[in-house]
Coordinates of C-alpha atoms in Angstrom, one line a residue:
Chain A
M1 CA 0.0 0.0 0.0
I2 CA 1.2 3.5 -0.6
I3 CA 1.0 6.6 1.6
C4 CA -0.8 9.5 0.0
K5 CA -2.2 12.9 0.9
V6 CA -5.7 13.8 -0.1
V7 CA -5.9 16.9 -2.4
K8 CA -9.5 17.3 -3.4
P9 CA -12.6 15.5 -4.8
L10 CA -12.5 14.9 -8.6
V11 CA -15.6 15.6 -10.7
S12 CA -16.1 13.4 -13.8
T13 CA -19.7 13.6 -15.1
N14 CA -19.0 11.5 -18.2
R15 CA -17.8 8.2 -16.8
I16 CA -18.6 4.5 -17.1
P17 CA -21.7 3.3 -15.2
D18 CA -19.7 0.8 -13.3
F19 CA -18.2 3.6 -11.2
E20 CA -21.6 4.3 -9.7
H21 CA -21.7 7.3 -7.4
K22 CA -18.7 6.5 -5.2
H23 CA -16.5 9.5 -4.4
L24 CA -13.2 9.9 -6.3
Q25 CA -10.4 11.8 -4.7
V26 CA -7.3 13.3 -6.2
V27 CA -4.4 12.1 -4.1
L28 CA -0.6 13.0 -4.1
D29 CA 1.7 10.0 -4.3
G30 CA 5.0 11.7 -3.8
S31 CA 4.7 14.5 -6.3
T32 CA 2.4 12.6 -8.7
Q33 CA -1.3 13.1 -8.7
K34 CA -3.5 10.0 -8.9
V35 CA -7.2 9.3 -8.6
A36 CA -8.4 7.0 -5.9
V37 CA -11.9 5.7 -4.9
D38 CA -12.7 6.7 -1.4
A39 CA -13.9 3.8 0.8
V40 CA -13.4 5.5 4.2
G41 CA -14.7 9.0 3.9
C42 CA -11.7 11.3 4.0
I43 CA -11.2 15.0 3.5
P44 CA -8.5 17.1 1.8
G45 CA -5.3 17.2 3.9
D46 CA -5.7 13.7 5.3
W47 CA -2.8 11.3 5.0
V48 CA -4.3 8.0 3.8
I49 CA -3.3 4.4 2.9
C50 CA -4.2 3.5 -0.7
V51 CA -4.3 -0.1 -1.9
G52 CA -3.6 -0.9 -5.6
S53 CA -3.5 -3.9 -7.8
S54 CA -6.4 -6.3 -7.9
A55 CA -7.0 -5.8 -4.2
A56 CA -8.3 -2.3 -5.0
R57 CA -11.4 -3.8 -6.4
E58 CA -12.5 -5.7 -3.4
A59 CA -11.5 -2.9 -1.1
A60 CA -13.9 -0.6 -3.1
G61 CA -16.8 -2.9 -2.3
S62 CA -17.0 -5.7 -4.8
K63 CA -14.8 -7.9 -7.0
S64 CA -16.2 -6.4 -10.1
Y65 CA -15.7 -2.7 -9.2
P66 CA -13.2 -1.2 -11.7
S67 CA -10.8 0.5 -9.3
D68 CA -7.0 0.1 -9.3
L69 CA -6.5 2.5 -6.3
T70 CA -8.7 2.6 -3.3
I71 CA -8.3 4.6 -0.1
V72 CA -8.6 2.0 2.7
G73 CA -7.6 3.9 5.8
I74 CA -6.8 7.3 7.3
I75 CA -3.4 7.4 9.2
D76 CA -3.8 8.6 12.7
H77 CA -0.5 10.6 12.8
W78 CA 1.9 11.1 9.9
D79 CA 4.9 13.4 9.9
P80 CA 6.2 13.8 6.3
E81 CA 9.3 15.7 7.5
A82 CA 10.4 12.8 9.7
A83 CA 9.8 10.5 6.8
K84 CA 12.1 12.5 4.6
V85 CA 15.0 12.5 7.1
L86 CA 14.6 8.8 7.5
A87 CA 14.7 8.2 3.8
S88 CA 17.8 10.3 3.3
N89 CA 19.7 8.4 6.1
A90 CA 18.8 5.0 4.8
A91 CA 19.9 3.8 1.4
P92 CA 19.0 0.2 1.2
A93 CA 19.1 -2.2 -1.8
S94 CA 16.9 -0.7 -4.3
A95 CA 18.0 2.9 -3.7
A96 CA 21.4 2.2 -5.2
A97 CA 20.7 3.4 -8.7
T98 CA 19.0 6.6 -7.6
A99 CA 21.9 7.3 -5.2
N100 CA 24.5 6.9 -8.0
G101 CA 22.5 9.2 -10.3
G102 CA 22.4 11.8 -7.5
K103 CA 26.2 12.1 -7.5
A104 CA 26.3 13.2 -11.1
Chain B
M1 CA -6.2 5.6 -11.5
I2 CA -4.0 7.9 -13.4
I3 CA -4.7 11.3 -15.0
C4 CA -3.9 11.4 -18.7
K5 CA -4.3 13.7 -21.7
V6 CA -5.7 12.2 -24.9
V7 CA -3.3 12.7 -27.8
K8 CA -4.9 10.9 -30.8
P9 CA -6.5 7.7 -32.0
L10 CA -4.1 4.8 -32.7
V11 CA -4.4 2.7 -35.8
S12 CA -3.3 -0.9 -35.6
T13 CA -4.6 -3.0 -38.4
N14 CA -2.7 -6.2 -37.5
R15 CA -3.9 -6.9 -34.0
I16 CA -5.3 -9.9 -32.0
P17 CA -9.0 -10.6 -32.6
D18 CA -9.8 -10.2 -28.9
F19 CA -9.3 -6.5 -29.3
E20 CA -12.4 -6.3 -31.5
H21 CA -13.2 -2.9 -32.9
K22 CA -12.9 -0.9 -29.7
H23 CA -11.1 2.5 -30.1
L24 CA -7.6 2.8 -29.0
Q25 CA -6.2 6.2 -27.9
V26 CA -2.7 7.4 -27.5
V27 CA -2.6 9.1 -24.1
L28 CA 0.1 11.1 -22.3
D29 CA 0.8 9.9 -18.7
G30 CA 3.2 12.6 -17.6
S31 CA 5.6 12.7 -20.6
T32 CA 5.2 9.0 -21.4
Q33 CA 2.9 7.9 -24.2
K34 CA 0.7 4.9 -23.5
V35 CA -2.2 3.3 -25.3
A36 CA -5.6 3.0 -23.7
V37 CA -8.9 1.5 -24.7
D38 CA -11.6 4.2 -24.9
A39 CA -14.7 3.2 -22.9
V40 CA -16.3 6.7 -22.7
G41 CA -15.9 8.3 -26.1
C42 CA -13.2 11.0 -25.7
I43 CA -11.5 13.3 -28.1
P44 CA -7.9 14.6 -28.4
G45 CA -7.2 17.2 -25.7
D46 CA -9.5 15.7 -23.1
W47 CA -8.1 15.1 -19.6
V48 CA -9.2 11.6 -18.7
I49 CA -9.1 9.1 -15.9
C50 CA -7.4 5.8 -16.9
V51 CA -7.7 2.6 -14.9
G52 CA -5.0 0.0 -15.0
S53 CA -4.3 -3.4 -13.5
S54 CA -6.9 -6.2 -13.8
A55 CA -9.7 -3.6 -13.3
A56 CA -8.9 -2.4 -16.9
R57 CA -10.5 -5.5 -18.3
E58 CA -13.9 -5.2 -16.7
A59 CA -13.9 -1.5 -17.3
A60 CA -13.4 -2.2 -21.0
G61 CA -16.6 -4.3 -21.1
S62 CA -15.8 -7.8 -20.0
K63 CA -13.6 -9.9 -17.8
S64 CA -11.8 -11.4 -20.7
Y65 CA -11.1 -8.2 -22.6
P66 CA -7.2 -8.0 -22.8
S67 CA -6.8 -4.3 -21.7
D68 CA -4.4 -3.1 -19.0
L69 CA -5.4 0.6 -19.4
T70 CA -8.9 1.8 -20.0
I71 CA -10.3 5.3 -20.2
V72 CA -13.2 5.3 -17.7
G73 CA -14.1 9.0 -17.3
I74 CA -13.6 12.5 -18.7
I75 CA -12.5 15.0 -16.1
D76 CA -14.9 18.1 -16.1
H77 CA -12.2 20.6 -15.3
W78 CA -8.4 20.0 -15.0
D79 CA -5.7 22.6 -14.6
P80 CA -2.3 21.1 -15.2
E81 CA -0.5 24.2 -14.1
A82 CA -2.2 24.2 -10.7
A83 CA -1.3 20.6 -10.4
K84 CA 2.4 21.4 -11.0
V85 CA 2.5 24.1 -8.3
L86 CA 0.8 21.8 -5.9
A87 CA 3.3 19.0 -6.6
S88 CA 6.4 21.3 -6.2
N89 CA 5.1 22.6 -2.8
A90 CA 4.4 19.2 -1.4
A91 CA 7.1 16.7 -0.9
P92 CA 5.6 13.8 1.1
A93 CA 6.9 10.4 1.9
S94 CA 7.7 8.8 -1.4
A95 CA 9.1 11.9 -3.0
A96 CA 12.2 11.9 -0.8
A97 CA 14.5 10.0 -3.1
T98 CA 13.6 12.2 -6.1
A99 CA 14.0 15.4 -4.1
N100 CA 17.5 14.4 -2.9
G101 CA 18.5 13.5 -6.4
G102 CA 17.3 16.9 -7.6
K103 CA 19.7 18.7 -5.3
A104 CA 22.8 17.0 -6.7
Chain C
M1 CA -0.7 -0.7 -23.0
I2 CA 2.8 0.4 -23.8
I3 CA 4.4 1.3 -27.1
C4 CA 7.6 -0.7 -27.8
K5 CA 10.0 -1.3 -30.6
V6 CA 10.9 -4.9 -31.5
V7 CA 14.6 -5.6 -31.2
K8 CA 15.2 -9.3 -31.9
P9 CA 13.9 -12.8 -31.0
L10 CA 15.1 -14.2 -27.7
V11 CA 16.4 -17.8 -27.4
S12 CA 15.9 -19.5 -24.1
T13 CA 16.4 -23.3 -24.4
N14 CA 16.0 -24.0 -20.6
R15 CA 12.6 -22.6 -19.8
I16 CA 9.4 -23.8 -18.0
P17 CA 7.2 -26.1 -20.1
D18 CA 4.2 -23.7 -19.7
F19 CA 5.9 -21.3 -22.2
E20 CA 5.4 -23.9 -24.9
H21 CA 6.9 -22.9 -28.3
K22 CA 5.6 -19.4 -28.5
H23 CA 8.0 -16.8 -29.8
L24 CA 9.7 -14.5 -27.4
Q25 CA 10.8 -11.0 -28.6
V26 CA 13.2 -8.6 -26.9
V27 CA 11.4 -5.2 -27.0
L28 CA 12.5 -1.7 -26.1
D29 CA 10.2 0.1 -23.7
G30 CA 11.9 3.5 -23.7
S31 CA 15.5 2.5 -23.2
T32 CA 14.7 -0.5 -21.1
Q33 CA 14.8 -3.9 -22.7
K34 CA 12.0 -6.3 -21.8
V35 CA 10.8 -9.7 -23.1
A36 CA 7.3 -10.1 -24.6
V37 CA 5.4 -13.0 -26.0
D38 CA 4.6 -12.5 -29.7
A39 CA 0.9 -13.0 -30.4
V40 CA 0.8 -11.2 -33.8
G41 CA 3.9 -12.2 -35.7
C42 CA 6.1 -9.2 -35.8
I43 CA 9.7 -8.6 -37.0
P44 CA 12.6 -6.5 -35.6
G45 CA 12.0 -2.8 -36.2
D46 CA 8.2 -3.0 -35.8
W47 CA 6.6 -0.6 -33.4
V48 CA 4.1 -2.6 -31.4
I49 CA 1.5 -2.4 -28.7
C50 CA 2.3 -4.6 -25.6
V51 CA -0.3 -5.4 -23.0
G52 CA 0.8 -6.2 -19.4
S53 CA -0.8 -7.1 -16.1
S54 CA -3.1 -10.1 -16.0
A55 CA -4.5 -9.2 -19.4
A56 CA -1.2 -10.4 -20.9
R57 CA -2.1 -14.0 -20.1
E58 CA -5.4 -14.1 -22.1
A59 CA -3.8 -12.1 -24.9
A60 CA -1.2 -14.8 -25.2
G61 CA -3.8 -17.4 -25.8
S62 CA -5.2 -18.7 -22.5
K63 CA -5.9 -17.7 -19.0
S64 CA -3.1 -20.0 -17.6
Y65 CA -0.3 -18.9 -20.0
P66 CA 2.4 -17.3 -17.8
S67 CA 3.0 -14.0 -19.6
D68 CA 3.1 -10.6 -18.1
L69 CA 3.8 -8.8 -21.4
T70 CA 2.3 -9.8 -24.7
I71 CA 2.5 -8.1 -28.1
V72 CA -1.1 -7.6 -29.2
G73 CA -0.8 -5.3 -32.3
I74 CA 1.5 -3.8 -34.8
I75 CA 1.2 0.0 -35.1
D76 CA 0.5 1.1 -38.7
H77 CA 2.6 4.3 -38.5
W78 CA 4.6 5.6 -35.6
D79 CA 6.9 8.5 -35.6
P80 CA 9.1 8.4 -32.4
E81 CA 10.5 11.9 -33.1
A82 CA 7.0 13.5 -33.2
A83 CA 6.3 11.7 -29.9
K84 CA 9.4 13.2 -28.3
V85 CA 8.4 16.8 -29.3
L86 CA 5.0 16.2 -28.0
A87 CA 6.3 14.9 -24.7
S88 CA 8.7 17.8 -24.1
N89 CA 5.9 20.4 -24.8
A90 CA 3.4 18.8 -22.5
A91 CA 4.1 18.6 -18.8
P92 CA 0.9 17.4 -17.2
A93 CA 0.2 16.2 -13.6
S94 CA 2.5 13.3 -13.1
A95 CA 5.5 14.9 -14.9
A96 CA 6.0 17.4 -12.2
A97 CA 8.5 15.4 -10.1
T98 CA 10.6 14.6 -13.1
A99 CA 10.5 18.2 -14.3
N100 CA 11.8 19.5 -11.0
G101 CA 14.6 17.0 -11.0
G102 CA 15.6 18.1 -14.5
K103 CA 16.3 21.6 -13.3
A104 CA 19.0 20.5 -10.9
Chain D
M1 CA 9.4 -9.7 -4.4
I2 CA 11.2 -6.7 -3.0
I3 CA 13.6 -6.3 -0.2
C4 CA 12.5 -3.8 2.4
K5 CA 13.5 -2.6 5.9
V6 CA 10.9 -2.4 8.6
V7 CA 10.5 1.1 10.0
K8 CA 7.6 1.0 12.5
P9 CA 4.0 -0.1 13.0
L10 CA 1.4 2.1 11.4
V11 CA -1.8 3.1 13.3
S12 CA -4.9 3.7 11.3
T13 CA -8.0 3.7 13.5
N14 CA -10.4 4.6 10.7
R15 CA -10.0 1.8 8.1
I16 CA -12.2 -0.5 6.1
P17 CA -13.4 -3.6 8.1
D18 CA -11.8 -6.0 5.6
F19 CA -8.4 -5.1 7.0
E20 CA -9.4 -6.8 10.3
H21 CA -6.8 -6.5 13.1
K22 CA -3.8 -7.6 11.2
H23 CA -0.6 -5.5 11.8
L24 CA 0.4 -2.9 9.3
Q25 CA 4.1 -2.0 9.1
V26 CA 5.8 1.0 7.4
V27 CA 8.6 -0.3 5.3
L28 CA 11.3 1.3 3.3
D29 CA 11.6 0.2 -0.3
G30 CA 14.7 2.0 -1.3
S31 CA 14.0 5.5 0.0
T32 CA 10.2 5.2 -0.5
Q33 CA 8.0 4.4 2.4
K34 CA 5.2 2.0 1.8
V35 CA 2.7 0.1 4.0
A36 CA 2.8 -3.7 4.2
V37 CA 0.6 -6.3 6.0
D38 CA 2.8 -8.3 8.4
A39 CA 2.3 -12.0 7.9
V40 CA 5.4 -13.2 9.8
G41 CA 5.7 -11.1 12.9
C42 CA 8.7 -8.7 12.3
I43 CA 10.1 -5.8 14.3
P44 CA 11.6 -2.5 13.3
G45 CA 15.1 -2.9 11.7
D46 CA 14.3 -6.3 10.2
W47 CA 15.1 -6.8 6.5
V48 CA 12.2 -8.5 5.0
I49 CA 10.8 -9.9 1.7
C50 CA 7.6 -8.3 0.6
V51 CA 5.3 -9.7 -2.1
G52 CA 3.1 -7.5 -4.2
S53 CA 0.5 -7.9 -7.0
S54 CA -2.4 -10.3 -6.5
A55 CA -0.1 -12.7 -4.6
A56 CA -0.1 -10.3 -1.7
R57 CA -3.7 -11.2 -0.9
E58 CA -3.2 -14.9 -0.5
A59 CA 0.0 -14.3 1.3
A60 CA -2.0 -12.2 3.8
G61 CA -4.2 -15.1 4.6
S62 CA -7.1 -15.3 2.1
K63 CA -7.9 -14.6 -1.5
S64 CA -10.2 -11.8 -0.5
Y65 CA -7.9 -9.9 1.9
P66 CA -7.3 -6.5 0.3
S67 CA -3.5 -6.3 0.5
D68 CA -1.2 -5.3 -2.4
L69 CA 2.0 -5.7 -0.2
T70 CA 2.6 -8.4 2.3
I71 CA 5.7 -9.2 4.4
V72 CA 6.3 -12.9 3.7
G73 CA 9.7 -13.6 5.2
I74 CA 12.5 -12.2 7.3
I75 CA 15.9 -12.3 5.7
D76 CA 18.5 -14.2 7.9
H77 CA 21.4 -11.9 6.9
W78 CA 21.4 -8.8 4.7
D79 CA 24.2 -6.4 4.1
P80 CA 22.9 -3.3 2.4
E81 CA 26.4 -1.9 1.8
A82 CA 27.4 -5.0 -0.2
A83 CA 24.2 -4.6 -2.1
K84 CA 25.1 -1.1 -3.1
V85 CA 28.7 -2.0 -4.3
L86 CA 27.2 -4.9 -6.4
A87 CA 24.6 -2.6 -7.9
S88 CA 27.2 0.1 -8.9
N89 CA 29.5 -2.5 -10.5
A90 CA 26.8 -4.1 -12.5
A91 CA 24.9 -2.2 -15.2
P92 CA 22.8 -4.7 -17.0
A93 CA 20.0 -4.2 -19.6
S94 CA 17.4 -2.1 -17.8
A95 CA 19.9 0.1 -16.1
A96 CA 21.1 1.8 -19.3
A97 CA 18.7 4.7 -19.2
T98 CA 19.6 5.5 -15.6
A99 CA 23.3 5.2 -16.3
N100 CA 23.1 7.7 -19.1
G101 CA 21.2 10.1 -17.0
G102 CA 23.9 9.9 -14.3
K103 CA 26.6 11.0 -16.7
A104 CA 24.8 14.3 -17.5
Chain E
M1 CA 9.0 -10.2 -18.6
I2 CA 12.2 -8.6 -17.4
I3 CA 15.8 -9.6 -18.0
C4 CA 17.7 -10.1 -14.7
K5 CA 21.1 -11.4 -13.6
V6 CA 21.2 -14.0 -10.8
V7 CA 23.2 -12.8 -7.8
K8 CA 22.9 -15.4 -5.1
P9 CA 20.4 -17.6 -3.2
L10 CA 18.5 -15.9 -0.4
V11 CA 18.0 -17.5 3.0
S12 CA 14.9 -16.7 4.9
T13 CA 14.2 -19.2 7.7
N14 CA 11.2 -17.3 9.1
R15 CA 8.8 -17.2 6.2
I16 CA 5.2 -18.1 5.6
P17 CA 4.4 -21.8 5.1
D18 CA 2.9 -21.1 1.6
F19 CA 6.5 -20.5 0.3
E20 CA 7.3 -24.2 0.9
H21 CA 10.9 -25.1 0.1
K22 CA 11.2 -23.6 -3.3
H23 CA 14.5 -21.8 -3.9
L24 CA 14.6 -18.0 -3.7
Q25 CA 17.2 -16.1 -5.7
V26 CA 18.4 -12.5 -5.3
V27 CA 18.3 -11.1 -8.9
L28 CA 19.5 -7.7 -10.3
D29 CA 16.9 -5.8 -12.3
G30 CA 19.0 -3.0 -13.7
S31 CA 20.7 -1.9 -10.4
T32 CA 17.8 -2.9 -8.2
Q33 CA 17.9 -6.1 -6.2
K34 CA 14.8 -8.2 -6.1
V35 CA 13.9 -11.6 -5.0
A36 CA 12.5 -14.2 -7.4
V37 CA 11.3 -17.8 -7.0
D38 CA 13.5 -20.1 -9.1
A39 CA 11.4 -22.4 -11.4
V40 CA 14.2 -23.5 -13.7
G41 CA 17.3 -24.2 -11.6
C42 CA 19.7 -21.4 -12.3
I43 CA 23.1 -20.4 -10.8
P44 CA 24.7 -17.0 -9.9
G45 CA 25.8 -15.2 -13.0
D46 CA 23.0 -16.6 -15.2
W47 CA 21.0 -14.1 -17.2
V48 CA 17.3 -15.1 -16.8
I49 CA 13.8 -14.1 -17.8
C50 CA 11.6 -13.2 -14.8
V51 CA 7.8 -13.0 -15.1
G52 CA 5.8 -10.8 -12.7
S53 CA 2.2 -9.9 -12.1
S54 CA -0.3 -12.6 -11.5
A55 CA 1.4 -14.8 -14.0
A56 CA 4.3 -15.3 -11.5
R57 CA 2.0 -17.5 -9.4
E58 CA 1.2 -20.1 -12.1
A59 CA 4.8 -20.0 -13.3
A60 CA 5.9 -21.0 -9.8
G61 CA 3.8 -24.1 -9.9
S62 CA 0.2 -23.3 -8.9
K63 CA -2.4 -20.6 -8.9
S64 CA -2.2 -20.2 -5.1
Y65 CA 1.6 -19.9 -4.8
P66 CA 2.3 -16.4 -3.5
S67 CA 5.0 -15.2 -5.9
D68 CA 5.1 -11.9 -7.8
L69 CA 8.4 -12.7 -9.6
T70 CA 9.4 -16.1 -10.9
I71 CA 12.4 -17.1 -13.0
V72 CA 10.9 -18.9 -16.0
G73 CA 13.9 -19.3 -18.4
I74 CA 17.7 -19.0 -18.7
I75 CA 18.8 -16.9 -21.7
D76 CA 21.2 -18.8 -24.0
H77 CA 23.3 -15.8 -24.8
W78 CA 23.1 -12.3 -23.5
D79 CA 25.5 -9.4 -24.0
P80 CA 24.7 -6.6 -21.6
E81 CA 27.2 -4.2 -23.3
A82 CA 25.4 -4.6 -26.7
A83 CA 22.1 -3.9 -24.8
K84 CA 23.5 -0.7 -23.4
V85 CA 24.7 0.6 -26.8
L86 CA 21.3 -0.2 -28.3
A87 CA 19.4 1.6 -25.6
S88 CA 21.5 4.8 -25.9
N89 CA 21.0 4.9 -29.7
A90 CA 17.3 4.4 -29.5
A91 CA 15.1 6.9 -27.7
P92 CA 11.5 6.0 -28.4
A93 CA 8.2 7.3 -27.0
S94 CA 8.5 6.6 -23.3
A95 CA 12.1 7.6 -23.0
A96 CA 11.4 11.3 -23.6
A97 CA 11.1 12.3 -19.9
T98 CA 14.3 10.5 -19.0
A99 CA 16.1 12.1 -22.0
N100 CA 15.1 15.6 -21.0
G101 CA 16.3 15.0 -17.4
G102 CA 19.6 13.8 -18.8
K103 CA 20.2 17.2 -20.5
A104 CA 20.1 19.1 -17.2

């Protein structure tokens, strides 16, 4: 699951019927904006857990719901600054390529 | 789901029969061009919501349709400039590696 | 679906029996080389549409075929230079992080 | 599967009922923080194997559990420094684009 | 499917029972280390084809095996240097963002 910040609701009048009337939220995944189905009732500014892959369908309510990103929980306390410090101190396995690039 | 801009229809005469006659659109995901099955009837220039993963199949019409990216909605209003400002101000959890690299 | 260029056939004598005798092609996805199952009969130099995720299995012929990338169509006309110009002019939502990094 | 380091448990009081009471852990994938369902009982500092995609659901206990990242094993010995040296010496197929960017 | 180089076997004593006694290998995907289930019997130094997504489960032996990356074939001959030259000469559609970043 990824940690995202809720930005705002997304309005899409012309959409497939399978989406029903569930709320769509624009969320920030790092600096990329994505769209997630809201299964918990969150508001802009909330830090949330989003599930992707095929699990996003069941999390949105049913196996046939066409979501690939669903908000499944609101994080009680999240400090993005602490997260950044942690990330810059740690440079495990998969960070190697990025780290080398950064030395250019 | 990801937010894409529709570029133009894609013509592929030699394709597998399972694709039937559904329209394919070239869409821009950031600066990467991808191909999506059009389930809503959009035109070049539209900002759209694209669903991926296994949900793209059902969104395209049936569980056995071989799509991994389907256009499921047209966004009523989208301001890409506002999106960029927002993204550069916010630097949450998963942006840390990119941000460090940018300071090199 | 992603747009790839066919590089060459890939020979793998020691492989799992489930792969049967279908042709494998090395394809370029941007500058990354991947391996795709060929469901249309393409040749090196062709620009093709590749489907991933669970849809790659059905596109390769059956639900139990172990592919995660299948070539499903040959693009009639593709101009990679035009694609690059387009991509550098447009900088929508999800390109923001990359764009910031590029200014370093 | 990816190799991650366990950071700390994540508390999310307001979450969908399907998540039950399983433990959620913040894990570092490179320098990106993600959330994983803990199926083995790990503690902060452990290096673990996380499985994603649809396999994450069964790994979490049942086919309908809505996880897209599940901790499935604790690595007996892992040396992240050795991993970085290895990664910088080797520059196989898919590293080409990153390597070129690093020379800028 | 992705092209990886086998690094070494991975030992994880504390793992979920569903993993059984199948061999796990650390593989290099570009410069990122991942873990793959070995379905062909490979040794360190081999260049292999790895399948991901839901296809990794069936490739590992059964639909319920919790793998998201399975080694499905050993490549007869692979020249990583030739691959790099090829990648730097070609800059198709999805490489545009990376190429711009490289000019910084």
